[in-house]
PDB file of C-alpha atoms in Angstrom:
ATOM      1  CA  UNK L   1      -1.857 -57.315 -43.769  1.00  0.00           C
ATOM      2  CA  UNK L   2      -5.516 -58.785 -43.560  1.00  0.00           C
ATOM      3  CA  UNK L   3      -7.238 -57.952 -40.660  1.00  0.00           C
ATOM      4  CA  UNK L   4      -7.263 -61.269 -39.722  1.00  0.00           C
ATOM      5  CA  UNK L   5      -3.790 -61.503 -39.880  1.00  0.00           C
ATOM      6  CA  UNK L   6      -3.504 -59.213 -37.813  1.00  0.00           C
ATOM      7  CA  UNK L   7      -5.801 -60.274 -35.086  1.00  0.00           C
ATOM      8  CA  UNK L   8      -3.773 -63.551 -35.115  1.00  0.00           C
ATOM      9  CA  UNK L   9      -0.278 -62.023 -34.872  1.00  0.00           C
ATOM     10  CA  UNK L  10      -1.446 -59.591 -32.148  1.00  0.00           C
ATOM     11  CA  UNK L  11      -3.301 -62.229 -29.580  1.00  0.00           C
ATOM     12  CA  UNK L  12       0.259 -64.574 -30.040  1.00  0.00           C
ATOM     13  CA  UNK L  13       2.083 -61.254 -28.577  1.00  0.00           C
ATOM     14  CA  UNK L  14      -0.985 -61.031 -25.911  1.00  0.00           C
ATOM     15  CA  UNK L  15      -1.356 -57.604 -27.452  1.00  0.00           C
ATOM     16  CA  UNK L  16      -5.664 -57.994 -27.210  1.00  0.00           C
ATOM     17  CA  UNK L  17      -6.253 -54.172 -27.921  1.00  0.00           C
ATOM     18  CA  UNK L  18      -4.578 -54.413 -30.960  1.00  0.00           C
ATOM     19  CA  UNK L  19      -6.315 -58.259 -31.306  1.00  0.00           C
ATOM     20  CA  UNK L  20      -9.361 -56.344 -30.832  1.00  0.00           C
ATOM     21  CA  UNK L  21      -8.827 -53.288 -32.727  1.00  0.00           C
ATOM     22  CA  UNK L  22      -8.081 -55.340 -35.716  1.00  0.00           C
ATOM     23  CA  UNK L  23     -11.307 -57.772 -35.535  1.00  0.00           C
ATOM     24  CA  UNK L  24     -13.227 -54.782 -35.033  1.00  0.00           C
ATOM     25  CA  UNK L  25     -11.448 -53.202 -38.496  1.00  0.00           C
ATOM     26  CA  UNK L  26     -12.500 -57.156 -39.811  1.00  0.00           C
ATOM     27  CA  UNK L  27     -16.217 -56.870 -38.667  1.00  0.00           C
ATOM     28  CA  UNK L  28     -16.692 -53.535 -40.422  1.00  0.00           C
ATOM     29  CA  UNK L  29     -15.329 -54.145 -43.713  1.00  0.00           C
ATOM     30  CA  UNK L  30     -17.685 -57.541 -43.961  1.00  0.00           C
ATOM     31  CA  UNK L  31     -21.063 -56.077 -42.709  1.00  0.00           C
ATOM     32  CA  UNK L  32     -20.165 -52.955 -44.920  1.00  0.00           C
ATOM     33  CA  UNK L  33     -19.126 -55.475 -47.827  1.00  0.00           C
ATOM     34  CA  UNK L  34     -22.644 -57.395 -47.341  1.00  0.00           C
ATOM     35  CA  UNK L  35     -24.878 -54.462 -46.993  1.00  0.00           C
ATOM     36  CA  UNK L  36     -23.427 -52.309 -49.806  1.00  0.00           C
ATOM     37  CA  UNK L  37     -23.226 -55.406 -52.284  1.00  0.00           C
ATOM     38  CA  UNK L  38     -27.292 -55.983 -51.257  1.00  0.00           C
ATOM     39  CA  UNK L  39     -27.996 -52.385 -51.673  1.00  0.00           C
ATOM     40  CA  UNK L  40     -26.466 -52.089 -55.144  1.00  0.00           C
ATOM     41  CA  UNK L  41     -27.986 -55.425 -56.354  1.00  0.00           C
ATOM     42  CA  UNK L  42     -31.462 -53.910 -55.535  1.00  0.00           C
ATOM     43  CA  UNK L  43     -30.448 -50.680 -57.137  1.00  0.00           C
ATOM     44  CA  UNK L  44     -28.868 -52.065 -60.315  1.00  0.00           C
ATOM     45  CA  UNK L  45     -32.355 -54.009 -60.613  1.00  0.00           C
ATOM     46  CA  UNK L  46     -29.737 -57.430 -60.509  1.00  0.00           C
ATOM     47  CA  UNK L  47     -31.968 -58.391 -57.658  1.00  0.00           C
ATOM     48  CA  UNK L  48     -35.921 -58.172 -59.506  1.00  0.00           C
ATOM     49  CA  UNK L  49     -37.951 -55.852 -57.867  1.00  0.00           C
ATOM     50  CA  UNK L  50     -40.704 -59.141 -58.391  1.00  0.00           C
ATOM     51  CA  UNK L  51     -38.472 -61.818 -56.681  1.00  0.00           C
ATOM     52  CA  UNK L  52     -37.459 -59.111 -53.961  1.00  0.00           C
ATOM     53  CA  UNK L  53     -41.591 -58.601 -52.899  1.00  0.00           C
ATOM     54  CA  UNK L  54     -42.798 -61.946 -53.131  1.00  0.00           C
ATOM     55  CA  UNK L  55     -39.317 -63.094 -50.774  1.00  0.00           C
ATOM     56  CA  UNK L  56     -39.434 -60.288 -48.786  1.00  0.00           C
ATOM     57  CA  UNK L  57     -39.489 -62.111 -45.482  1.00  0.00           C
ATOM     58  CA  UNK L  58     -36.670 -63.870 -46.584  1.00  0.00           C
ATOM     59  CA  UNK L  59     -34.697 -60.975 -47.802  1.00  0.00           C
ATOM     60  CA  UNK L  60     -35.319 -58.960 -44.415  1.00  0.00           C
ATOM     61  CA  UNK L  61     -33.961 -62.679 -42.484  1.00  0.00           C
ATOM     62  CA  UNK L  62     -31.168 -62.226 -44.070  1.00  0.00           C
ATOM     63  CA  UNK L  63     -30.300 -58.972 -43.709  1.00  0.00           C
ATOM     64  CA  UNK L  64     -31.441 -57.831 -40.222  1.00  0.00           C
ATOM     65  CA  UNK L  65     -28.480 -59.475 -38.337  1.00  0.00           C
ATOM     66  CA  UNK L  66     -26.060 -57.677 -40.578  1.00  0.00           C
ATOM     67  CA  UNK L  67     -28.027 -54.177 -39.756  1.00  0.00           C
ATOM     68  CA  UNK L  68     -27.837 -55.400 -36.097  1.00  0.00           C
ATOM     69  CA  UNK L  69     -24.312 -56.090 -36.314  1.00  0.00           C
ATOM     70  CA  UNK L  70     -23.772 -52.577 -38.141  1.00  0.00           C
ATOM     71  CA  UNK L  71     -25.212 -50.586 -35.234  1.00  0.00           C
ATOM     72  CA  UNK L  72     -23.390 -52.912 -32.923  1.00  0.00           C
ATOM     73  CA  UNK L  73     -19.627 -51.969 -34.434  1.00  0.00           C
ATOM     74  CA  UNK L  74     -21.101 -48.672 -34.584  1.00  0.00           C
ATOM     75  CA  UNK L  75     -20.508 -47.803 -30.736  1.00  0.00           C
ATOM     76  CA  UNK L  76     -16.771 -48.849 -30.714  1.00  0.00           C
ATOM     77  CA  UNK L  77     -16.341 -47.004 -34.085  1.00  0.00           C
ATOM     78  CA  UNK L  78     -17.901 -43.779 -32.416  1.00  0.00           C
ATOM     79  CA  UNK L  79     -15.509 -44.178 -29.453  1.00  0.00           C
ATOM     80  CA  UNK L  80     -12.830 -44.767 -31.846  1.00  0.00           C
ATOM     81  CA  UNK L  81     -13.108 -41.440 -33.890  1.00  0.00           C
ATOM     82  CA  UNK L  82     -13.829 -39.042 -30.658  1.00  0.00           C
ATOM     83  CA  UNK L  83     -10.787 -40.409 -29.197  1.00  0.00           C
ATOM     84  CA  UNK L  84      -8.643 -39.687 -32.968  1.00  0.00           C
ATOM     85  CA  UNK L  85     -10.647 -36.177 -33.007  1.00  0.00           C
ATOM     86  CA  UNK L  86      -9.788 -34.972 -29.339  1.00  0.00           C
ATOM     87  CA  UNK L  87      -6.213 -36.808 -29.616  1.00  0.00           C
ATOM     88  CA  UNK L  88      -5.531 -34.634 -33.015  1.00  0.00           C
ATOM     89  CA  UNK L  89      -7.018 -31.586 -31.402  1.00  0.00           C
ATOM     90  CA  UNK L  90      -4.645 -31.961 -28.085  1.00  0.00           C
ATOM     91  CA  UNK L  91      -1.685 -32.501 -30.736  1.00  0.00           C
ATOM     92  CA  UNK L  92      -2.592 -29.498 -32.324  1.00  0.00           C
ATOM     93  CA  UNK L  93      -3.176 -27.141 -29.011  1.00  0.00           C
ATOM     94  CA  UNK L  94      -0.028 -29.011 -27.825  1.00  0.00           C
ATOM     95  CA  UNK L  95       1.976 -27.721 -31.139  1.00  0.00           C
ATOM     96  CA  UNK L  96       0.647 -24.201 -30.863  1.00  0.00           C
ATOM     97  CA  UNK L  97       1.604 -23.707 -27.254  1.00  0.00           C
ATOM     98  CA  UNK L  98       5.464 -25.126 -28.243  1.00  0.00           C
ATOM     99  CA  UNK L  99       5.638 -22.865 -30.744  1.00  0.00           C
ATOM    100  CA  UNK L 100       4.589 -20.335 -28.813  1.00  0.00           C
ATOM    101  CA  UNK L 101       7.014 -20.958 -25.604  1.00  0.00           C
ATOM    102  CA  UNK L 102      10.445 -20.766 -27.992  1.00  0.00           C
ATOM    103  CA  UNK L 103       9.102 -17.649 -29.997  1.00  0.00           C
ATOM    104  CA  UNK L 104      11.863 -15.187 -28.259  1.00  0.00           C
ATOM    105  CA  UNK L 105      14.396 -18.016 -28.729  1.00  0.00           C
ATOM    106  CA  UNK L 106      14.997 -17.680 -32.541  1.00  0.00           C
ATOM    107  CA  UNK L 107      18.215 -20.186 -32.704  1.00  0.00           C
ATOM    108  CA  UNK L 108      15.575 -22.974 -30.972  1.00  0.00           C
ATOM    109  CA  UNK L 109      13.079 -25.228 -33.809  1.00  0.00           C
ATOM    110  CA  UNK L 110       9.932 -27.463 -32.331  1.00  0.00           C
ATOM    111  CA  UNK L 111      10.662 -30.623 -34.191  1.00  0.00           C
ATOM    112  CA  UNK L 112       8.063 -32.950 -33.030  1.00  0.00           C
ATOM    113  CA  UNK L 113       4.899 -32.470 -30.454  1.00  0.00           C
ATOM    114  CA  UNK L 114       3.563 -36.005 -29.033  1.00  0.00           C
ATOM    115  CA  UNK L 115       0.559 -36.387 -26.286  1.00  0.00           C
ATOM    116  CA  UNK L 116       0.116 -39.481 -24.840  1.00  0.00           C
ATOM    117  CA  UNK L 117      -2.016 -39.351 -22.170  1.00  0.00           C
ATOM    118  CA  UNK L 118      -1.094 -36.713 -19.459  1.00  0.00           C
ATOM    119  CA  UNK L 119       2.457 -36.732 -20.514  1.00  0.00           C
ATOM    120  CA  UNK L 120       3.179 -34.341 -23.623  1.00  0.00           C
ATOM    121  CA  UNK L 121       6.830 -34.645 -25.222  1.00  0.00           C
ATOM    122  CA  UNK L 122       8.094 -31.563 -26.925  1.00  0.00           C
ATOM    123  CA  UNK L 123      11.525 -32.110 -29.242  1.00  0.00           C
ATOM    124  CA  UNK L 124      13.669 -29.340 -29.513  1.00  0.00           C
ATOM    125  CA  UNK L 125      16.598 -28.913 -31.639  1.00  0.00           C
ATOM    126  CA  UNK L 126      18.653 -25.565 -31.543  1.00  0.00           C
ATOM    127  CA  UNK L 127      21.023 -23.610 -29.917  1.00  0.00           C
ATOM    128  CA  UNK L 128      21.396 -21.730 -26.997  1.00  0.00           C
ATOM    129  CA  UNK L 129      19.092 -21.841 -23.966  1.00  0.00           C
ATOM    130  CA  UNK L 130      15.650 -23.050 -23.589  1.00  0.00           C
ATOM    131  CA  UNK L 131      12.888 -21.100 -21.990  1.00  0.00           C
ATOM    132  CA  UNK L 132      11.755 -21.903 -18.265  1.00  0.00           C
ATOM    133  CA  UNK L 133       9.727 -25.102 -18.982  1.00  0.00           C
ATOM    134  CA  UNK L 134       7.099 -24.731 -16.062  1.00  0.00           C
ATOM    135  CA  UNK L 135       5.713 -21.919 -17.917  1.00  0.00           C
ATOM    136  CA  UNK L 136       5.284 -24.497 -21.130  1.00  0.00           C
ATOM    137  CA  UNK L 137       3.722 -27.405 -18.416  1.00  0.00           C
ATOM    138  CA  UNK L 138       1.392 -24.102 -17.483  1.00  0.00           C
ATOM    139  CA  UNK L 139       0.513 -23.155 -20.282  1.00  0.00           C
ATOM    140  CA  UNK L 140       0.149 -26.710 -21.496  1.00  0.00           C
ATOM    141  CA  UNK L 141      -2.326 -27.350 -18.513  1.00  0.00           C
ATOM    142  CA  UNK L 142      -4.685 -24.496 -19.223  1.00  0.00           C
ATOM    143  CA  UNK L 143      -4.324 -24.807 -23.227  1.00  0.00           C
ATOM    144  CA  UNK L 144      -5.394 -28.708 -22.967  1.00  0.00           C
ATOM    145  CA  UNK L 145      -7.779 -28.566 -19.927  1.00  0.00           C
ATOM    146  CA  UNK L 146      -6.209 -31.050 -17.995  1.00  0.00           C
ATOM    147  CA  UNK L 147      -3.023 -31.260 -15.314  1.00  0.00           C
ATOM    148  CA  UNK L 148      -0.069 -32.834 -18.068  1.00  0.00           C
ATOM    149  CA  UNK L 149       3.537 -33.569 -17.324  1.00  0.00           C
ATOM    150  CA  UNK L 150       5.574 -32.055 -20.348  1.00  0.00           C
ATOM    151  CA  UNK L 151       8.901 -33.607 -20.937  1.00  0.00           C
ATOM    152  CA  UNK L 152      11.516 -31.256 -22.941  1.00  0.00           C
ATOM    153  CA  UNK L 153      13.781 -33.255 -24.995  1.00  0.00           C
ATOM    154  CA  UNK L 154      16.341 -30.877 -26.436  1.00  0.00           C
ATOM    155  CA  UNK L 155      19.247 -32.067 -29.247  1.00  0.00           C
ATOM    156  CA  UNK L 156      21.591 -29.080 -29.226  1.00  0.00           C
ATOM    157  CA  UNK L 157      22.404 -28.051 -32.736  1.00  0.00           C
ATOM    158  CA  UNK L 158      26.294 -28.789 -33.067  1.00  0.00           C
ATOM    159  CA  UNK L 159      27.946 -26.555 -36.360  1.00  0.00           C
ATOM    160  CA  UNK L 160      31.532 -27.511 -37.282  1.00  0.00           C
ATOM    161  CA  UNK L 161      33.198 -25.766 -40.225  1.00  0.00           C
ATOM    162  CA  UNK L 162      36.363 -26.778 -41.526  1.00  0.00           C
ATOM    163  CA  UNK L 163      37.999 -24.084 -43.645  1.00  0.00           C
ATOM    164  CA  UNK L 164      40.140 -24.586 -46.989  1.00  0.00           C
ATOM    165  CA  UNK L 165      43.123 -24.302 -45.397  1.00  0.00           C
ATOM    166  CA  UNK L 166      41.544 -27.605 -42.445  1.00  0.00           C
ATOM    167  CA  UNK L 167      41.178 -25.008 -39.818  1.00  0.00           C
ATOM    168  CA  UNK L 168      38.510 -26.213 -37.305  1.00  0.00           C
ATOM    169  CA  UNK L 169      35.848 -23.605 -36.292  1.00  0.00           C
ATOM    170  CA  UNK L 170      32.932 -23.945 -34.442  1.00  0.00           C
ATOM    171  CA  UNK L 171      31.259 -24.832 -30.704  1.00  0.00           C
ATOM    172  CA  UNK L 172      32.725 -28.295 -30.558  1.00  0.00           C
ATOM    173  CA  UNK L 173      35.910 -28.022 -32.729  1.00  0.00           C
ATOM    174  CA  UNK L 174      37.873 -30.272 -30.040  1.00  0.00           C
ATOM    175  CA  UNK L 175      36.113 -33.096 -32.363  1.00  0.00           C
ATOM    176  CA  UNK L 176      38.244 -32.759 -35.012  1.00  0.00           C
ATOM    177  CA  UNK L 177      41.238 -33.435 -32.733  1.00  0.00           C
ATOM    178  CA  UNK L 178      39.409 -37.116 -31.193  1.00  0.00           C
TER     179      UNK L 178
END
């Protein structure tokens, strides 16, 4: 979807970060558009190196507000990729310490890591018992340098074997009789 679009769809759902996000996205890809296309018509010699000196003043016009405008998107754009960087970093740190906390519980598998904020999520799926998860929200703290609520979402692994014969084996074989 166009940029546009987008900022459109998102201000009808009063959704203005994403509004602004979006116009943001819009705003970069036209300056970057205008000031690429000028720089490769001077360097392709399209634009003659004659007309471009005796218009000079003309040229610069032109193209100042679109530098202004670059170093203007440029702030929000630098916010922007710190916050990717340090989010991608804590989701990293986050996954590390997970792993870490279930190491001496071979039947349990990290299957997703999220931090949002100060809450981190950590899916489990496995059998058998987790590990005490205060010492994950400790460890958490100290690993990501900040106090974090850590939620433990664990889907118990349920096997059910049915043998040749239609014997039901397994933790949860009262299924078969539902």
């Amino acid at each position: 979807v166009p940029p546009l679009g987008v900022v459109g769809v998102a201000l009808e759902n009063q959704r203005y970060d994403d509004a602004l996000g979006a116009f943001v996205l819009f705003m970069t890809n036209f300056v970057s558009i205008v000031l690429a296309a000028a720089g490769v018509f001077v360097l392709t010699g399209f634009a003659e190196s004659a007309n471009l000196r005796s218009r000079s003043r003309q040229i610069m016009a032109t193209l100042a507000p679109f530098s202004a405008l670059a170093l203007v998107i440029l702030v929000p754009l630098v916010f922007t990729t710190e916050g990717i960087v340090a989010t991608a970093t804590d989701q990293k740190d986050a996954t590390a310490e997970a792993e870490e906390w279930i190491e001496d519980s071979p039947r349990l598998q990290v299957e997703d890591v999220k931090v949002e904020g100060a809450t981190v999520t950590v899916g489990l799926t496995g059998t058998g018992t987790i590990p005490p998860p205060r010492e994950l929200q400790t460890d958490m703290t100290e690993e990501l340098g900040r106090s974090v609520e850590v939620v433990v979402e664990f889907t118990p692994q349920v096997q059910v074997t049915v043998s040749k014969d239609g014997t039901v084996r397994g933790e949860q074989a009262e299924l078969e009789e539902q």
